[in-house]
Coordinates of C-alpha atoms in Angstrom, one line a residue:
Chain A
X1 CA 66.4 240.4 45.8
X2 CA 64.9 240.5 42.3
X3 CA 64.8 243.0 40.1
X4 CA 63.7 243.5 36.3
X5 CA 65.1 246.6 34.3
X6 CA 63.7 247.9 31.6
X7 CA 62.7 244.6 30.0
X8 CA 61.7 243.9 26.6
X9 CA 61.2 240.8 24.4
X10 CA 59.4 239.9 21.3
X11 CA 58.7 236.8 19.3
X12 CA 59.3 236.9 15.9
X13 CA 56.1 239.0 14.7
X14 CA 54.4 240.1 18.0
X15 CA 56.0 241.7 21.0
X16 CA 55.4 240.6 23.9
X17 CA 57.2 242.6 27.0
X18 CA 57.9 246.3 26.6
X19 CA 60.8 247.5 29.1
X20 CA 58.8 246.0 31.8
X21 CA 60.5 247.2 35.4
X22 CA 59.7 245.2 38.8
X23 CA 61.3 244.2 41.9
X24 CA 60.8 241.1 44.4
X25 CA 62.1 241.6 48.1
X26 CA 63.1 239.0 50.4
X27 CA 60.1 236.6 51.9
X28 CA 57.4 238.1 49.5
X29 CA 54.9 236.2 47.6
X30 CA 54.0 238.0 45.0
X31 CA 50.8 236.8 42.7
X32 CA 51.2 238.1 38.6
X33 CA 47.8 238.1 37.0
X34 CA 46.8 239.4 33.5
X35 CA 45.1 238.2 30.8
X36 CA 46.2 235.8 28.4
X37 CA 48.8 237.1 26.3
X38 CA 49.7 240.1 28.9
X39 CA 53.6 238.7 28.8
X40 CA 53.0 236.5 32.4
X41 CA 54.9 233.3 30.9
X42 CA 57.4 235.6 29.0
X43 CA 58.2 237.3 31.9
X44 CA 58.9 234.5 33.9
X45 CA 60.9 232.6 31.3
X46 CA 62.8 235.7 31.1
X47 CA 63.9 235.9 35.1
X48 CA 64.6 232.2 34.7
X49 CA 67.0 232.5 32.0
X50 CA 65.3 230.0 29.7
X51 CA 65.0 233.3 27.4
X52 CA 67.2 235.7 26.4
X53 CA 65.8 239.4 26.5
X54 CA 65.8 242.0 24.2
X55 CA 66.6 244.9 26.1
X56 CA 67.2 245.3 29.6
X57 CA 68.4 242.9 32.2
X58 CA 67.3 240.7 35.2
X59 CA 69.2 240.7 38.3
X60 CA 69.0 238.2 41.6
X61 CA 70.9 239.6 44.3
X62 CA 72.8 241.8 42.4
X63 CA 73.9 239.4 40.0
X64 CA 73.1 239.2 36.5
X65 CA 73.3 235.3 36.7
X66 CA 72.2 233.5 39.2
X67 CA 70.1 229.9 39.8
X68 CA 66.0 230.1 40.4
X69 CA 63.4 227.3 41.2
X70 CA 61.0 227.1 38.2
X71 CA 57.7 225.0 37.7
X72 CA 56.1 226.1 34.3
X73 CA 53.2 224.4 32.0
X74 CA 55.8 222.3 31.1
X75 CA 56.8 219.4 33.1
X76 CA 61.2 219.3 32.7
X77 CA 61.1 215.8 33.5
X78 CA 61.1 212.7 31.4
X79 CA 58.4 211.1 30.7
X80 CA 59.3 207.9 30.5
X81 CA 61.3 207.6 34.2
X82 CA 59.4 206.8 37.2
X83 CA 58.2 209.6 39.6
X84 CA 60.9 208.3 42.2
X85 CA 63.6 208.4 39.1
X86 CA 63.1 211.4 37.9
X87 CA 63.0 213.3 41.7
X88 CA 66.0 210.6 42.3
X89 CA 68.0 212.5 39.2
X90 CA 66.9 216.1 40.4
X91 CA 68.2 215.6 43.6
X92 CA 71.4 214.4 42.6
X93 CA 71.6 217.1 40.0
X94 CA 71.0 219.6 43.1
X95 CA 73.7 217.6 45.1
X96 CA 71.1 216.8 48.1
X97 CA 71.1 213.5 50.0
X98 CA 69.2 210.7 48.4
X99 CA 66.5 210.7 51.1
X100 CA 65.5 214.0 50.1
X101 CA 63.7 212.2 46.8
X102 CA 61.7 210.1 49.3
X103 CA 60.8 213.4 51.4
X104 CA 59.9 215.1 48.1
X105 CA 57.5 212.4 47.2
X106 CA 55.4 212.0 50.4
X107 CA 55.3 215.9 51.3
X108 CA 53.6 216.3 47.9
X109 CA 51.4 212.7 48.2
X110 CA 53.0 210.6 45.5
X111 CA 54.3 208.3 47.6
X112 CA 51.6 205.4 46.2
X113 CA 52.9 207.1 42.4
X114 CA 56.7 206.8 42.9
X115 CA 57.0 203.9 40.6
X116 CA 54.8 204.8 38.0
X117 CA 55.8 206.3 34.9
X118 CA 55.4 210.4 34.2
X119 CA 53.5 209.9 30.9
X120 CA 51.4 207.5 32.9
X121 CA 50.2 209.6 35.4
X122 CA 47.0 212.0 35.5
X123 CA 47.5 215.7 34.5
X124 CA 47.2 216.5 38.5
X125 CA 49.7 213.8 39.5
X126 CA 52.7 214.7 36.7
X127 CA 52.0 218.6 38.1
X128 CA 52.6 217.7 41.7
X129 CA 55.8 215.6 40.5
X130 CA 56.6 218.7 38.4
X131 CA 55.8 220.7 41.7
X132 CA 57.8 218.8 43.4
X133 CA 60.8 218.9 40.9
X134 CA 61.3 222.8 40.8
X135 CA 60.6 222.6 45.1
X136 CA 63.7 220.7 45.3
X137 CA 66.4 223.2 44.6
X138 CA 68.2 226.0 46.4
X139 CA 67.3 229.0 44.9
X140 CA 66.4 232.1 46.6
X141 CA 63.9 233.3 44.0
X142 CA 60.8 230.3 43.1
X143 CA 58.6 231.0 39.7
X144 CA 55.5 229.3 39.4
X145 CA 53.9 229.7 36.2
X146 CA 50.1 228.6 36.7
X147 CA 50.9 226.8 39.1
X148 CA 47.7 225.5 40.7
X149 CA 45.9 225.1 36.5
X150 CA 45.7 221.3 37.4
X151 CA 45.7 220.8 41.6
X152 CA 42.5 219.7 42.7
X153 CA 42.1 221.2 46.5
X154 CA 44.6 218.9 48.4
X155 CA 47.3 219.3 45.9
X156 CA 46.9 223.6 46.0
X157 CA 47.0 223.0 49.8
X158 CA 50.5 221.2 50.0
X159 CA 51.5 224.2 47.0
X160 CA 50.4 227.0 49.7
X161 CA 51.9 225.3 52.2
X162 CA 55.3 224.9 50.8
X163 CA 55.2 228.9 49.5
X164 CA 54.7 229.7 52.6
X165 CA 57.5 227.5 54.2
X166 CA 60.1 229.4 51.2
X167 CA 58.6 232.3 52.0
X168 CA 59.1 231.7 56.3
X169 CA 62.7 231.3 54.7
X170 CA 63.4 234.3 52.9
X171 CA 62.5 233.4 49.0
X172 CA 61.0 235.6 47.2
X173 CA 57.9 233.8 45.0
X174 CA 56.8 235.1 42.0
X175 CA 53.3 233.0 40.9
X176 CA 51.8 233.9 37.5
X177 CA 47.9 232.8 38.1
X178 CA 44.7 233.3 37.3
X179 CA 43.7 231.7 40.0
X180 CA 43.1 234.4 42.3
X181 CA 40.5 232.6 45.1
X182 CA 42.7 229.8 46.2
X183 CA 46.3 232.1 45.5
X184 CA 45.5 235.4 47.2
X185 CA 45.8 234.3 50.7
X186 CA 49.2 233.3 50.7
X187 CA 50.3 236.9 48.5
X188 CA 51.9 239.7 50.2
X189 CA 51.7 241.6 46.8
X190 CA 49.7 241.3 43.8
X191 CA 51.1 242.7 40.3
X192 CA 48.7 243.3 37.2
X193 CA 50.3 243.0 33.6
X194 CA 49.2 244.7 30.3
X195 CA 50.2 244.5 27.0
X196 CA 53.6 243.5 28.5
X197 CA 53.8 246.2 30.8
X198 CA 53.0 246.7 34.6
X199 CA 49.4 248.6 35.0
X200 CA 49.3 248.0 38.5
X201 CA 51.4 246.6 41.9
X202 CA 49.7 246.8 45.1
X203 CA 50.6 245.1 48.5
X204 CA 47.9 242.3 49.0
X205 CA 45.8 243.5 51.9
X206 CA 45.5 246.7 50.1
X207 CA 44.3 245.3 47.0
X208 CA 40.4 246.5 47.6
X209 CA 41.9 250.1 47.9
X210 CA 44.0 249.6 44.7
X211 CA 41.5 251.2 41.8
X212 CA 43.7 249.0 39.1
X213 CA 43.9 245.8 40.9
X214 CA 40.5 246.2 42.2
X215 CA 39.4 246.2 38.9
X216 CA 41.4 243.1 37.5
X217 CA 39.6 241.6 40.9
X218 CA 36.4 241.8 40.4
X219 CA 37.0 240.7 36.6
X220 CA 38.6 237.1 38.5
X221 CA 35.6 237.0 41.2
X222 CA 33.4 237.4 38.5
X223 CA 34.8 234.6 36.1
X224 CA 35.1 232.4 39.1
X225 CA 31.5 232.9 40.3
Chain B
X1 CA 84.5 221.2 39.8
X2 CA 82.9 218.0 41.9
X3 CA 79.6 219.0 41.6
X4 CA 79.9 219.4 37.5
X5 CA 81.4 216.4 37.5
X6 CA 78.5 214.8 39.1
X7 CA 76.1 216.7 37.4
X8 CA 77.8 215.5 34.0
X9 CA 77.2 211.5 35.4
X10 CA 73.7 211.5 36.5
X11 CA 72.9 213.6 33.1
X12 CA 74.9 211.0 31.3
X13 CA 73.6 207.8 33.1
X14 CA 70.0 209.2 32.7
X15 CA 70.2 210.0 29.0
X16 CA 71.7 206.4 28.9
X17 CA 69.2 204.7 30.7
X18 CA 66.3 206.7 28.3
X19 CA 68.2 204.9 25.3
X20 CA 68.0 201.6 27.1
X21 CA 64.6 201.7 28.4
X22 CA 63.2 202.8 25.0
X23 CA 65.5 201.0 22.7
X24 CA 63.7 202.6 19.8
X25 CA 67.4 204.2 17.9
X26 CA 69.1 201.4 18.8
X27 CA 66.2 198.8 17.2
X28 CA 65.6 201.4 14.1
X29 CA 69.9 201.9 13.6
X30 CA 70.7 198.0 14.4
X31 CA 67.7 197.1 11.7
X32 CA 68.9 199.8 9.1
X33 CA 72.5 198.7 9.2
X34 CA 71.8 195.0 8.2
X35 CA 69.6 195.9 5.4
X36 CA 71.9 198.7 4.0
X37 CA 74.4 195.8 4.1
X38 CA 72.4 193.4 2.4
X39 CA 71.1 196.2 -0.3
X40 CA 75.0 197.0 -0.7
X41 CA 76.3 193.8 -0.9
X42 CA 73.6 192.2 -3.0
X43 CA 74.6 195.5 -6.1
X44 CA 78.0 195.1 -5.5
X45 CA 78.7 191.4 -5.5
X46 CA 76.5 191.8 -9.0
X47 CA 78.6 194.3 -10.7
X48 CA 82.0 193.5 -8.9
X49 CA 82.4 189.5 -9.3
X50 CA 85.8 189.4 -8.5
X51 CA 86.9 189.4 -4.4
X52 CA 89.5 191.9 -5.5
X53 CA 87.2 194.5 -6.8
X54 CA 85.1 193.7 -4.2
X55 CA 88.3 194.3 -1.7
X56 CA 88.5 197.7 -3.0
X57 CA 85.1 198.9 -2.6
X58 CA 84.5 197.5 0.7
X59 CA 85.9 200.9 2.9
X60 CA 83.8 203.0 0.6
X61 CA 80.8 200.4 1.3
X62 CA 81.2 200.5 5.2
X63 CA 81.0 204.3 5.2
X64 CA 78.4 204.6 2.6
X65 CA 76.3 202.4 5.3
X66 CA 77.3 204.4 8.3
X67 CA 76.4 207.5 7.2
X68 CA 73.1 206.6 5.4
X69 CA 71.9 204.8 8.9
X70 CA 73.1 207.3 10.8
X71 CA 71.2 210.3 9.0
X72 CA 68.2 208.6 9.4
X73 CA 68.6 207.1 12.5
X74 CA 69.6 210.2 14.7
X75 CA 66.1 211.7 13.5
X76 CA 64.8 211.3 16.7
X77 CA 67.7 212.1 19.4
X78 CA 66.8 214.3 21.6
X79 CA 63.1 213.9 21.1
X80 CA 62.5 212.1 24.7
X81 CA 64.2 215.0 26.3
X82 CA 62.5 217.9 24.8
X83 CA 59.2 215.8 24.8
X84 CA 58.5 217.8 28.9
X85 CA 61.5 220.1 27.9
X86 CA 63.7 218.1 30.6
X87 CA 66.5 220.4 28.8
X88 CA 65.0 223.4 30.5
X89 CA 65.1 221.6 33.8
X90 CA 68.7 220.8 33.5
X91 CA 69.7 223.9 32.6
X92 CA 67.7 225.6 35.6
X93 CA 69.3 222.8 37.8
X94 CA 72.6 224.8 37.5
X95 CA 73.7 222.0 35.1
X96 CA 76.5 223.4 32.3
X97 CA 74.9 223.1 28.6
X98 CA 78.1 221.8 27.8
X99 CA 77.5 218.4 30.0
X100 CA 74.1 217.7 28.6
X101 CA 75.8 218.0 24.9
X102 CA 78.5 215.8 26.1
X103 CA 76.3 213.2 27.1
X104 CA 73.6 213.2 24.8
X105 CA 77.0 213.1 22.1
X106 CA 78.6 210.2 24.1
X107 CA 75.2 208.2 24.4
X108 CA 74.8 208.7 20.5
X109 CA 78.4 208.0 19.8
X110 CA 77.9 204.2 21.8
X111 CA 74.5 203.8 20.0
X112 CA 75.9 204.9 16.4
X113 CA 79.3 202.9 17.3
X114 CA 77.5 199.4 17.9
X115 CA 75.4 200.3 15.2
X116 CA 78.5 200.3 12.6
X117 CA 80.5 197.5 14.0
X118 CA 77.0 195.6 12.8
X119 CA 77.3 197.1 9.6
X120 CA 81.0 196.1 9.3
X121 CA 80.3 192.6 10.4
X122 CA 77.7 192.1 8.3
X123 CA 79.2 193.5 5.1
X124 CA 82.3 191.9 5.3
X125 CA 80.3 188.5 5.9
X126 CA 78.3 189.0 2.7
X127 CA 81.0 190.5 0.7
X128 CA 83.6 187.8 2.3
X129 CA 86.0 190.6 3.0
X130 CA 88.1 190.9 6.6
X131 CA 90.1 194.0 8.0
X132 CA 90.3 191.8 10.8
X133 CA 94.2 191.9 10.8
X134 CA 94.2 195.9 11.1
X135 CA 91.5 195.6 13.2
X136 CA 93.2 198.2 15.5
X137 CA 94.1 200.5 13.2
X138 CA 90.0 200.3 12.4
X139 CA 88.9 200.8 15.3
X140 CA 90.7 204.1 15.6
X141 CA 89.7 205.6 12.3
X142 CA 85.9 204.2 13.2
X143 CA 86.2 205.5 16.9
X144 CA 87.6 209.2 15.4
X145 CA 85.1 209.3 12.7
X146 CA 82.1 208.4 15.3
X147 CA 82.8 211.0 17.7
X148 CA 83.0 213.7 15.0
X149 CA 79.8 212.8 13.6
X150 CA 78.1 212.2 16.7
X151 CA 78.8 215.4 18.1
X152 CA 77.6 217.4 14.8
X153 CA 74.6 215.3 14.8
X154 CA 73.9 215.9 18.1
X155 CA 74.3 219.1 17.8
X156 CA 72.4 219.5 14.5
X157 CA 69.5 217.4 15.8
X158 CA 68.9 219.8 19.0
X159 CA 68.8 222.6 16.3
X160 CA 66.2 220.9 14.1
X161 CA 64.2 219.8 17.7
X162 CA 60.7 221.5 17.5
X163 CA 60.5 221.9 13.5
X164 CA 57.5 220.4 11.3
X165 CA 60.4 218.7 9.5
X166 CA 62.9 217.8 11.5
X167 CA 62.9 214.2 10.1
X168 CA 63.9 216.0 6.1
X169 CA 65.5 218.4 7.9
X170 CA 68.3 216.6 10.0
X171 CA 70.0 215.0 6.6
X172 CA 69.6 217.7 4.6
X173 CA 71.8 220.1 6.8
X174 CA 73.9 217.4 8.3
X175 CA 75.0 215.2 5.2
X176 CA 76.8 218.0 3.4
X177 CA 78.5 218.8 6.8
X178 CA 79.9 215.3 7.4
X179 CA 81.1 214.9 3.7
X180 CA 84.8 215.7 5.1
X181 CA 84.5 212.9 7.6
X182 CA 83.2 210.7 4.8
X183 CA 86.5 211.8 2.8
X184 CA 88.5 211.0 5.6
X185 CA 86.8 207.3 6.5
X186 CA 87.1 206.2 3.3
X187 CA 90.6 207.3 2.4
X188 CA 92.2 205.9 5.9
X189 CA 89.9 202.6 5.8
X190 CA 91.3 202.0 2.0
X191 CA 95.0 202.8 3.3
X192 CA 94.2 199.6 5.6
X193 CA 92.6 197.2 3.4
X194 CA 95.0 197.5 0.4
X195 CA 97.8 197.1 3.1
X196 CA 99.7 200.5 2.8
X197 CA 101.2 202.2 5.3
X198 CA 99.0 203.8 7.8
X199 CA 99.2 206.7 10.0
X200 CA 97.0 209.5 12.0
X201 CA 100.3 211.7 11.3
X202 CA 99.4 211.9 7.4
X203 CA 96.9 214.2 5.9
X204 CA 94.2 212.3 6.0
X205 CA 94.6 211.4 9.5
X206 CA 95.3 215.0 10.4
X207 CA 92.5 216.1 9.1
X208 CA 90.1 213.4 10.9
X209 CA 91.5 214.4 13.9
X210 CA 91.2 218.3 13.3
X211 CA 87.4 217.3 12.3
X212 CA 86.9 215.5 15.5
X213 CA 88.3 218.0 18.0
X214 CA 86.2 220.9 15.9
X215 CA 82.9 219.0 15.7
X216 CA 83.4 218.2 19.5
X217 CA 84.5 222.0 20.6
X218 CA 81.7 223.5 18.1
X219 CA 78.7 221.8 20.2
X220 CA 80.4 221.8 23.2
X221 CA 80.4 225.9 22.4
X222 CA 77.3 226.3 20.8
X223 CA 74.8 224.3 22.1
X224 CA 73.8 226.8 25.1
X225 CA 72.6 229.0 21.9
X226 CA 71.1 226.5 20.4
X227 CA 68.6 225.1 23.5
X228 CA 68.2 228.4 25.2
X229 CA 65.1 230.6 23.1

């Protein structure tokens, strides 16, 4: 469903991917950990076409261009519309019907929120909108980039929740965290970056058998203790 | 073809609702244009006493004003839409680069457009000059002249968005850029106040036109390179 060829991409002084190769079936969830800097975020602006890559090529069914669902650090809304406005716009956008804004809002609890102002919200709130913005579309493939960095507990719920609904679907998910606790139920597959490169790609129930993934593992269990 | 169509409204009607909501180019544009008029007017009526020296200046006058508000002005396009990068969600919303330039240009070209029909009004009331008999001749020359430079701007302003100095930035690339559209404004405007013969099918006009349909197809081409990293 997804596959990355060979990819490479620097920014001006610093690379950052080096022809970095992976591939995304249908209904997997895959979880992208690494530490900071390893080329997560890159990587996924890269499948989403918000960058342009050096060398190689992404492909989503065979096609070199195709539409995915993104939610990134960054919100893509505007911050001065309403909640309801600014899910109202996206759906129209996505050429839904109207009441799928309304759905949007109370499957990720911002129902009591939908006239209040992005900027005005809390940093958990404008991520669920956010959430709730890039859940909206069609797309086969969903990137999540962080996506549980400001959820508190019920919010990472309804996130699991609606993975697992794409993924009961056929999407393919591809979640750059470091949030391994709450994340690695809902994996079928875990991939480790370094240095822009994969060091490691493991189904998810075999991650304790995995001697690279085991070790990026314990590094997260450790920092989460 | 529907859906782009759609997609093209709802970006258009959004960015135009942002401008009402927040008001802050219109208030800054509206406020600039009545106080380059005054400035204008108060050194002209100084030096040029007589209303037919006054008469002659006047074209020159309006466009000096337009393009001086607008330089400044236009600082901040863009800067509510790339605050969240909302450009990035449109873009991954399937929508065509093309339609977001169109309607961010069209939203700056009504903003910029009341904001120069001020600074006509309020020059010719302090310099007690009318065009108001070729008024329709005006309005094309002001409506060509507009477009053009609301589509470089806009397209110039999404290129500066993100830089340290986008505010010295903005003028300095674009008011070289739009002296050809100055030309242009000020030659056909004169044509119309000292009562010659006017036409689009003359040089001048030509050229405006040319300028319009090339600023328009430029960022309509190249604004996918410029938003996308």
């Amino acid at each position: 469903m997804l596959d990355v060829s060979n990819i490479s991409y620097q920014y001006p002084t610093v690379p950052v991917l080096s022809s970095c190769s992976l591939s995304i079936g249908r209904a997997e969830t895959c979880l992208l950990l690494g530490a900071n800097g390893s080329g997560k975020s890159t990587l996924l602006g890269l499948v989403a076409g918000l960058k342009r890559p050096s060398t190689g090529c992404v492909k989503i069914d065979g096609k070199l261009s195709s539409h995915v669902r993104f939610g990134g650090h960054e919100l893509m809304l505007y911050g001065q519309f309403t909640v309801e406005e600014n899910l109202s716009l996206f759906v129209a956008l996505y050429g839904l019907a109207p009441q799928s804004a309304v759905e949007s809002l109370e499957l990720w609890g911002l129902a009591a929120y939908r006239h209040r102002r992005v900027n005005d919200l809390s940093k958990g709130n404008r991520a669920r909108v956010s959430l709730a913005r890039a859940f909206l579309g069609s797309g086969s493939v969903i990137l999540l980039d962080e996506p549980t960095a400001a959820l508190d507990d019920a919010g990472t719920r309804i996130l699991c929740g609606a993975v697992e609904r794409e993924r009961s679907n056929g999407s393919a998910c591809l979640i750059a965290t470091h949030d391994l606790a709450r994340l690695l139920p809902i994996a079928t597959r875990v991939i480790v970056l370094k240095d822009g490169a994969v060091l490691a790609d493991s189904r998810a129930d075999e991650v304790e058998g995995s001697a690279g993934i085991q070790r990026v593992v314990e590094q997260y269990r450790e920092l989460n203790r | 073809m529907r859906r782009a169509v759609g997609q093209f409204l709802s970006v258009f009607l959004s960015m135009g609702a942002l401008e009402l909501r927040v008001r802050e180019t219109l208030a800054v544009m509206l406020s600039l244009a009545i106080i380059i008029a005054v400035v204008v007017a108060f050194g002209v009526t100084t030096v040029f006493l007589d209303p037919a020296g006054r008469e002659k200046l006047f074209p020159a006058a309006i466009w000096i004003c337009f393009i001086l508000n607008a330089a400044v002005s236009l600082g901040r396009s863009f800067e509510y839409e790339t605050e969240h990068r909302l450009l990035d969600g449109l873009l991954l919303a399937g929508v065509a680069p093309a339609s977001i330039f169109i309607s961010k240009a069209l939203v700056n070209f009504v903003v910029l457009s009341v904001a120069h029909l001020t600074g006509v009004v309020a020059l010719g009331m302090l310099l007690g000059v009318s065009i108001a008999a070729q008024s329709t001749d005006f309005i094309i020359i002001s409506v060509l002249v507009v477009l053009a430079y609301s589509a470089l701007a806009t397209l110039v302003a999404a290129l500066t968005t993100g830089s340290r100095l986008r505010n010295a930035l903005l003028p300095i690339i674009l008011l070289p850029l739009v002296l050809p559209l100055f030309f242009c404004g000020v030659e056909l405007t004169t044509q119309l106040a000292l009562g010659e013969s006017f036409s689009l099918g003359g040089a001048w006009g030509q050229m405006l036109i040319g300028l319009a349909v090339l600023y328009v197809g430029l960022g309509a081409l190249l604004f996918e390179s410029v938003v996308r990293e």
